[in-house]
């Protein structure tokens, strides 16, 4: 049995890593599965928060307050988010390093098409077109990186985890059959 919220977070981060590597090994990481991995992470986070609160209740012999339950869920979610952010960075920097290069090339080709349309329409000056192009290019090169992806993964999981901890702490206090 998992004894504390940190063990729960580590266990479920390993589960998330195994899922991510399985998807990569099946060569399904591009296309539709790119969106599904977000939902899988949300589900794993939800389960991790539940078991984090539950393990804390078992450790404290079921005599916990709402705030203690919330803190246990928040600790689990935050630690899980940190671990998954690290996994995400290593995954995109080392394992699937071509992912963001492909995404950048796709976005740049779309940008080039839009700039060509604007040139043909003649509605913008050359200076405005150049400025627009380089601003868009900078945004593409900045946001489509392993670091940026890991950072937003961490922020998203922390905030979703805090919400999940709040909901589960409330449910475990108010519903008699949902104690543990």
PDB file of N, CA and C in Angstrom, residues 7-10 12 28 36 39 45 47 51-52 70 74 80 83-84 86 100-101 105 110 113 123 147 149-150 158:
ATOM      1  N   UNK A   7       4.663   9.076  -2.487  1.00  0.00           N
ATOM      2  CA  UNK A   7       4.752   7.758  -3.110  1.00  0.00           C
ATOM      3  C   UNK A   7       3.662   7.583  -4.155  1.00  0.00           C
ATOM      4  N   UNK A   8       2.491   8.104  -3.868  1.00  0.00           N
ATOM      5  CA  UNK A   8       1.390   8.046  -4.842  1.00  0.00           C
ATOM      6  C   UNK A   8       1.770   8.817  -6.091  1.00  0.00           C
ATOM      7  N   UNK A   9       2.314  10.015  -5.929  1.00  0.00           N
ATOM      8  CA  UNK A   9       2.693  10.843  -7.066  1.00  0.00           C
ATOM      9  C   UNK A   9       3.772  10.165  -7.907  1.00  0.00           C
ATOM     10  N   UNK A  10       4.759   9.589  -7.256  1.00  0.00           N
ATOM     11  CA  UNK A  10       5.829   8.900  -7.988  1.00  0.00           C
ATOM     12  C   UNK A  10       5.262   7.713  -8.755  1.00  0.00           C
ATOM     13  N   UNK A  12       2.193   7.195  -9.878  1.00  0.00           N
ATOM     14  CA  UNK A  12       1.377   7.585 -11.023  1.00  0.00           C
ATOM     15  C   UNK A  12       2.173   8.340 -12.083  1.00  0.00           C
ATOM     16  N   UNK A  28       2.556   6.211 -32.463  1.00  0.00           N
ATOM     17  CA  UNK A  28       1.255   6.861 -32.537  1.00  0.00           C
ATOM     18  C   UNK A  28       1.276   8.255 -31.900  1.00  0.00           C
ATOM     19  N   UNK A  36      -5.036  13.040 -27.249  1.00  0.00           N
ATOM     20  CA  UNK A  36      -5.492  12.076 -26.261  1.00  0.00           C
ATOM     21  C   UNK A  36      -4.557  11.979 -25.059  1.00  0.00           C
ATOM     22  N   UNK A  39      -5.741  14.037 -22.194  1.00  0.00           N
ATOM     23  CA  UNK A  39      -6.838  13.431 -21.435  1.00  0.00           C
ATOM     24  C   UNK A  39      -6.343  12.283 -20.567  1.00  0.00           C
ATOM     25  N   UNK A  45      -3.881  12.033 -13.300  1.00  0.00           N
ATOM     26  CA  UNK A  45      -3.817  13.029 -12.222  1.00  0.00           C
ATOM     27  C   UNK A  45      -5.008  12.894 -11.281  1.00  0.00           C
ATOM     28  N   UNK A  47      -6.826  10.273 -10.623  1.00  0.00           N
ATOM     29  CA  UNK A  47      -6.662   9.058  -9.826  1.00  0.00           C
ATOM     30  C   UNK A  47      -5.567   9.252  -8.774  1.00  0.00           C
ATOM     31  N   UNK A  51      -6.012   8.905  -4.692  1.00  0.00           N
ATOM     32  CA  UNK A  51      -5.237   7.983  -3.870  1.00  0.00           C
ATOM     33  C   UNK A  51      -4.303   8.720  -2.912  1.00  0.00           C
ATOM     34  N   UNK A  52      -3.879   9.936  -3.258  1.00  0.00           N
ATOM     35  CA  UNK A  52      -3.075  10.734  -2.335  1.00  0.00           C
ATOM     36  C   UNK A  52      -3.861  11.108  -1.102  1.00  0.00           C
ATOM     37  N   UNK A  70      -7.299  18.410   1.636  1.00  0.00           N
ATOM     38  CA  UNK A  70      -6.920  19.265   0.502  1.00  0.00           C
ATOM     39  C   UNK A  70      -5.403  19.351   0.368  1.00  0.00           C
ATOM     40  N   UNK A  74      -3.239  18.308  -2.754  1.00  0.00           N
ATOM     41  CA  UNK A  74      -2.422  19.339  -3.411  1.00  0.00           C
ATOM     42  C   UNK A  74      -0.954  18.920  -3.473  1.00  0.00           C
ATOM     43  N   UNK A  80       3.335  15.321  -8.526  1.00  0.00           N
ATOM     44  CA  UNK A  80       3.060  14.640  -9.793  1.00  0.00           C
ATOM     45  C   UNK A  80       3.347  15.578 -10.964  1.00  0.00           C
ATOM     46  N   UNK A  83       7.097  15.977 -11.531  1.00  0.00           N
ATOM     47  CA  UNK A  83       7.666  14.773 -12.138  1.00  0.00           C
ATOM     48  C   UNK A  83       7.292  14.651 -13.611  1.00  0.00           C
ATOM     49  N   UNK A  84       6.026  14.890 -13.922  1.00  0.00           N
ATOM     50  CA  UNK A  84       5.575  14.769 -15.309  1.00  0.00           C
ATOM     51  C   UNK A  84       6.192  15.874 -16.179  1.00  0.00           C
ATOM     52  N   UNK A  86       9.186  17.132 -15.750  1.00  0.00           N
ATOM     53  CA  UNK A  86      10.532  16.634 -16.023  1.00  0.00           C
ATOM     54  C   UNK A  86      10.531  15.534 -17.071  1.00  0.00           C
ATOM     55  N   UNK A 100       9.059  18.623 -32.278  1.00  0.00           N
ATOM     56  CA  UNK A 100       8.878  20.068 -32.386  1.00  0.00           C
ATOM     57  C   UNK A 100       9.474  20.630 -33.671  1.00  0.00           C
ATOM     58  N   UNK A 101      10.482  19.992 -34.219  1.00  0.00           N
ATOM     59  CA  UNK A 101      11.013  20.418 -35.518  1.00  0.00           C
ATOM     60  C   UNK A 101       9.931  20.251 -36.582  1.00  0.00           C
ATOM     61  N   UNK A 105       8.151  23.339 -38.583  1.00  0.00           N
ATOM     62  CA  UNK A 105       8.143  23.393 -40.050  1.00  0.00           C
ATOM     63  C   UNK A 105       6.729  23.513 -40.605  1.00  0.00           C
ATOM     64  N   UNK A 110       2.694  27.281 -43.057  1.00  0.00           N
ATOM     65  CA  UNK A 110       1.391  27.967 -43.010  1.00  0.00           C
ATOM     66  C   UNK A 110       1.616  29.475 -42.956  1.00  0.00           C
ATOM     67  N   UNK A 113       2.584  30.819 -46.329  1.00  0.00           N
ATOM     68  CA  UNK A 113       1.413  30.925 -47.198  1.00  0.00           C
ATOM     69  C   UNK A 113       0.597  32.173 -46.894  1.00  0.00           C
ATOM     70  N   UNK A 123      -2.103  44.704 -49.318  1.00  0.00           N
ATOM     71  CA  UNK A 123      -2.739  45.533 -48.284  1.00  0.00           C
ATOM     72  C   UNK A 123      -1.749  46.028 -47.233  1.00  0.00           C
ATOM     73  N   UNK A 147      11.193  22.872 -23.522  1.00  0.00           N
ATOM     74  CA  UNK A 147      11.115  23.637 -22.274  1.00  0.00           C
ATOM     75  C   UNK A 147       9.731  24.264 -22.105  1.00  0.00           C
ATOM     76  N   UNK A 149       6.916  23.384 -23.504  1.00  0.00           N
ATOM     77  CA  UNK A 149       5.922  22.330 -23.329  1.00  0.00           C
ATOM     78  C   UNK A 149       5.942  21.803 -21.900  1.00  0.00           C
ATOM     79  N   UNK A 150       7.128  21.595 -21.351  1.00  0.00           N
ATOM     80  CA  UNK A 150       7.238  21.095 -19.979  1.00  0.00           C
ATOM     81  C   UNK A 150       6.690  22.113 -18.983  1.00  0.00           C
ATOM     82  N   UNK A 158      -0.697  21.345 -12.263  1.00  0.00           N
ATOM     83  CA  UNK A 158      -0.813  21.881 -10.894  1.00  0.00           C
ATOM     84  C   UNK A 158      -2.198  22.468 -10.676  1.00  0.00           C
TER      85      UNK A 158
END
